Amino acid sequence: MNLRELRYKRVLMPLGVAPLLWLACLFASAQSPEPGSEQFIKQLRENAKRGDANAQHSLGFYYAIGNPHLGKPSMKEALSWYKKAAEQGLPEAAYKVGFCYEYAVGVSRPDLPEAAKWYRIAADKGVPEAQYKMGLFQATGQAGLPRNSDVAFVWFRKAAEGGLATAQYEVGSYYKSGFQGMTRDQVEALKWFLIAASQGDERAVAGVEFQRKFGGMTAAQIADAERRAKEFVPRRQSQ
């Protein structure tokens, strides 16, 4: 397994939960084949070939992780099935396609403009990870996109509201520093740092400590930020 495929497994494997949940619903009866069995994979392939987007997504997942009834893991095959699912509008699949093009997983070389195309599809349908990627591309002017911190912040904010800790930290940083002429708001900064820190983001943990000790905030402002953080509820992804 090469470094690109290892990166895929570390970053994208958590997104395999979605196809597995779908599979659990599809094969929930007592007569259903054992997940991963020969009959299971056969039925999954049949559904995928008939055009079922969820089956295509799940088949791509099995090609990525490997299955004895599919042969050795193949990111090229995985990408092919992810694309089919993405072309039918499955947002999680579109994100995976974007990731593969960004990091050259299943393709010969990175292609950032192509990655951005698929990330945008997923981002528009509410995938926080894709929204974060769009924010990074806009913030740095990569993937053929113009550098625009205002647009980047909009994407980071969407991802943060979707529950992504890395994006929550970015939003907190924007509010803390007043980046690119943005109005500083130390209460909002602490709020987003607190939310991200609750998910284990180490940078956010440091941000919380800094805001409390050196942010020049009153006790009332700190309490307000803590209240806002407690009231935060991530938005649901659109379908």
Coordinates of C-alpha atoms in Angstrom, one line a residue:
M1 CA 0.0 0.0 0.0
N2 CA 1.5 3.4 -1.0
L3 CA 1.4 6.6 0.9
R4 CA -1.5 8.0 -1.1
E5 CA -3.7 5.0 -0.2
L6 CA -2.6 5.2 3.4
R7 CA -3.8 8.9 3.4
Y8 CA -7.1 7.7 1.9
K9 CA -7.6 5.2 4.7
R10 CA -6.8 7.7 7.4
V11 CA -8.9 10.5 6.1
L12 CA -11.7 9.0 4.1
M13 CA -12.4 5.7 5.9
P14 CA -14.6 7.4 8.6
L15 CA -16.8 8.5 5.7
G16 CA -17.3 4.8 5.0
V17 CA -19.9 4.8 7.7
A18 CA -22.5 6.2 5.3
P19 CA -22.4 3.3 2.9
L20 CA -22.2 0.8 5.7
L21 CA -25.4 2.3 7.3
W22 CA -27.1 1.9 3.9
L23 CA -26.0 -1.7 3.6
A24 CA -27.2 -2.5 7.1
C25 CA -30.7 -1.3 6.1
L26 CA -30.6 -3.1 2.8
F27 CA -29.6 -6.4 4.2
A28 CA -31.3 -6.3 7.6
S29 CA -33.5 -9.4 7.3
A30 CA -32.6 -12.8 8.6
Q31 CA -32.4 -14.2 5.0
S32 CA -29.8 -11.6 4.0
P33 CA -26.3 -12.7 3.2
E34 CA -23.5 -12.1 5.6
P35 CA -21.8 -8.7 5.0
G36 CA -18.7 -9.1 2.9
S37 CA -19.6 -12.7 1.8
E38 CA -19.6 -13.8 -1.8
Q39 CA -23.4 -13.6 -2.1
F40 CA -23.4 -10.2 -0.4
I41 CA -20.8 -8.8 -2.9
K42 CA -22.6 -10.4 -5.8
Q43 CA -25.9 -8.7 -4.8
L44 CA -24.1 -5.4 -4.2
R45 CA -22.5 -5.6 -7.7
E46 CA -25.8 -6.3 -9.3
N47 CA -27.5 -3.4 -7.6
A48 CA -24.6 -1.1 -8.5
K49 CA -24.7 -2.2 -12.2
R50 CA -28.4 -1.5 -12.2
G51 CA -27.6 2.1 -11.3
D52 CA -28.3 2.2 -7.6
A53 CA -26.1 5.2 -6.4
N54 CA -25.8 3.9 -2.8
A55 CA -24.7 0.5 -4.0
Q56 CA -22.2 2.1 -6.3
H57 CA -20.8 4.1 -3.4
S58 CA -20.7 1.0 -1.2
L59 CA -19.0 -1.1 -3.9
G60 CA -16.4 1.6 -4.2
F61 CA -15.9 1.4 -0.5
Y62 CA -15.3 -2.3 -0.6
Y63 CA -12.8 -1.9 -3.5
A64 CA -11.0 0.6 -1.4
I65 CA -10.7 -1.5 1.7
G66 CA -10.4 -4.8 -0.1
N67 CA -12.5 -7.9 -0.2
P68 CA -11.6 -11.5 -1.1
H69 CA -14.4 -11.7 -3.5
L70 CA -13.3 -8.5 -5.4
G71 CA -9.6 -9.3 -5.4
K72 CA -6.9 -7.0 -4.0
P73 CA -7.8 -3.4 -3.0
S74 CA -8.0 -1.2 -6.0
M75 CA -8.3 2.6 -5.6
K76 CA -8.7 2.8 -9.4
E77 CA -11.9 0.7 -9.2
A78 CA -13.0 2.4 -6.1
L79 CA -12.7 5.8 -7.8
S80 CA -14.6 4.5 -10.8
W81 CA -17.6 3.5 -8.7
Y82 CA -17.5 6.6 -6.5
K83 CA -17.7 8.6 -9.7
K84 CA -20.8 6.8 -10.9
A85 CA -22.5 7.4 -7.5
A86 CA -21.3 11.1 -7.6
E87 CA -22.7 11.6 -11.0
Q88 CA -26.1 10.6 -9.7
G89 CA -25.8 13.3 -7.0
L90 CA -24.5 11.4 -4.0
P91 CA -22.6 14.0 -2.0
E92 CA -20.4 11.7 0.0
A93 CA -19.2 10.1 -3.2
A94 CA -18.5 13.4 -4.8
Y95 CA -16.3 14.3 -1.8
K96 CA -14.3 11.1 -2.2
V97 CA -13.8 11.7 -5.9
G98 CA -12.5 15.2 -5.1
F99 CA -10.2 13.8 -2.5
C100 CA -8.8 11.2 -4.9
Y101 CA -8.0 13.8 -7.5
E102 CA -6.4 16.1 -4.9
Y103 CA -4.1 13.5 -3.5
A104 CA -3.7 11.3 -6.7
V105 CA -5.4 8.3 -5.2
G106 CA -6.5 6.0 -8.0
V107 CA -5.2 8.5 -10.6
S108 CA -1.6 9.1 -11.8
R109 CA -1.2 12.6 -10.6
P110 CA -2.9 15.3 -8.5
D111 CA -5.5 17.4 -10.4
L112 CA -6.6 20.3 -8.1
P113 CA -9.1 21.9 -10.6
E114 CA -10.8 18.5 -11.0
A115 CA -10.7 18.0 -7.2
A116 CA -12.3 21.4 -6.7
K117 CA -15.1 20.6 -9.2
W118 CA -16.2 17.5 -7.2
Y119 CA -15.6 19.2 -3.8
R120 CA -17.9 22.0 -5.0
I121 CA -20.7 19.5 -5.8
A122 CA -20.4 17.9 -2.4
A123 CA -20.0 21.3 -0.7
D124 CA -23.2 22.6 -2.3
K125 CA -25.0 19.6 -0.8
G126 CA -23.8 20.3 2.7
V127 CA -20.7 18.0 3.2
P128 CA -18.7 19.8 5.8
E129 CA -15.4 18.3 4.7
A130 CA -15.9 19.5 1.2
Q131 CA -16.9 22.9 2.3
Y132 CA -13.7 23.1 4.3
K133 CA -11.7 22.1 1.3
M134 CA -13.4 24.9 -0.8
G135 CA -12.5 27.3 2.0
L136 CA -8.8 26.3 1.9
F137 CA -8.7 26.6 -1.9
Q138 CA -10.3 30.0 -1.8
A139 CA -8.1 31.2 1.1
T140 CA -4.9 30.1 -0.8
G141 CA -5.9 30.7 -4.4
Q142 CA -5.4 27.1 -5.4
A143 CA -7.2 24.8 -7.8
G144 CA -7.6 27.6 -10.3
L145 CA -9.8 29.6 -7.9
P146 CA -9.0 33.2 -7.1
R147 CA -7.7 34.0 -3.7
N148 CA -10.6 35.4 -1.7
S149 CA -10.7 35.4 2.1
D150 CA -14.3 36.6 2.2
V151 CA -15.5 33.6 0.2
A152 CA -13.2 31.3 2.1
F153 CA -14.8 32.5 5.4
V154 CA -18.2 31.7 4.0
W155 CA -17.2 28.1 3.2
F156 CA -15.4 27.7 6.6
R157 CA -18.5 29.0 8.4
K158 CA -20.7 26.5 6.5
A159 CA -18.3 23.6 7.4
A160 CA -18.2 24.9 11.0
E161 CA -21.9 25.0 11.3
G162 CA -21.9 21.4 9.9
G163 CA -19.8 20.3 12.9
L164 CA -16.3 20.1 11.5
A165 CA -13.8 20.9 14.2
T166 CA -11.0 22.1 11.9
A167 CA -13.4 24.6 10.3
Q168 CA -14.7 25.7 13.7
Y169 CA -11.1 26.5 14.6
E170 CA -10.6 28.5 11.4
V171 CA -13.8 30.5 12.0
G172 CA -12.7 31.2 15.6
S173 CA -9.3 32.4 14.2
Y174 CA -11.0 34.8 11.7
Y175 CA -13.1 36.4 14.5
K176 CA -10.1 36.5 16.8
S177 CA -7.7 38.3 14.4
G178 CA -10.2 40.3 12.3
F179 CA -8.5 38.7 9.3
Q180 CA -8.6 40.8 6.0
G181 CA -10.5 43.7 7.5
M182 CA -13.1 41.5 9.2
T183 CA -14.6 42.9 12.4
R184 CA -13.0 41.3 15.4
D185 CA -15.4 39.5 17.8
Q186 CA -13.7 37.9 20.8
V187 CA -16.9 36.4 22.1
E188 CA -17.5 34.6 18.8
A189 CA -13.9 33.6 18.6
L190 CA -14.0 31.9 22.0
K191 CA -17.3 30.3 21.2
W192 CA -16.0 28.6 18.1
F193 CA -12.7 27.6 19.9
L194 CA -14.8 26.1 22.6
I195 CA -16.9 24.1 20.2
A196 CA -13.8 22.8 18.3
A197 CA -12.0 22.1 21.5
S198 CA -14.9 19.9 22.7
Q199 CA -14.1 17.7 19.7
G200 CA -10.5 17.4 20.6
D201 CA -9.0 20.0 18.2
E202 CA -5.6 20.8 19.9
R203 CA -5.3 24.2 18.2
A204 CA -8.7 25.2 19.5
V205 CA -7.7 24.0 23.1
A206 CA -4.8 26.4 22.9
G207 CA -7.1 29.1 21.5
V208 CA -9.5 28.7 24.4
E209 CA -6.7 29.1 26.9
F210 CA -5.3 32.2 25.1
Q211 CA -8.7 33.9 24.9
R212 CA -9.4 33.4 28.6
K213 CA -6.0 34.6 29.7
F214 CA -4.9 37.1 27.1
G215 CA -7.9 38.0 25.1
G216 CA -8.9 41.0 27.1
M217 CA -12.3 39.5 27.7
T218 CA -14.5 40.3 30.7
A219 CA -16.1 37.6 32.8
A220 CA -19.5 38.4 31.3
Q221 CA -18.1 38.0 27.7
I222 CA -16.5 34.7 28.6
A223 CA -19.8 33.5 30.1
D224 CA -21.6 34.6 27.0
A225 CA -19.2 32.7 24.7
E226 CA -19.6 29.6 26.9
R227 CA -23.4 29.9 26.7
R228 CA -23.3 30.2 22.9
A229 CA -21.0 27.2 22.6
K230 CA -23.4 25.1 24.7
E231 CA -26.3 26.1 22.6
F232 CA -24.6 25.2 19.4
V233 CA -26.3 22.4 17.4
P234 CA -24.7 21.3 14.1
R235 CA -26.9 21.7 11.0
R236 CA -28.0 18.6 9.2
Q237 CA -26.5 17.8 5.8
S238 CA -28.9 18.5 2.9
Q239 CA -29.8 15.6 0.6

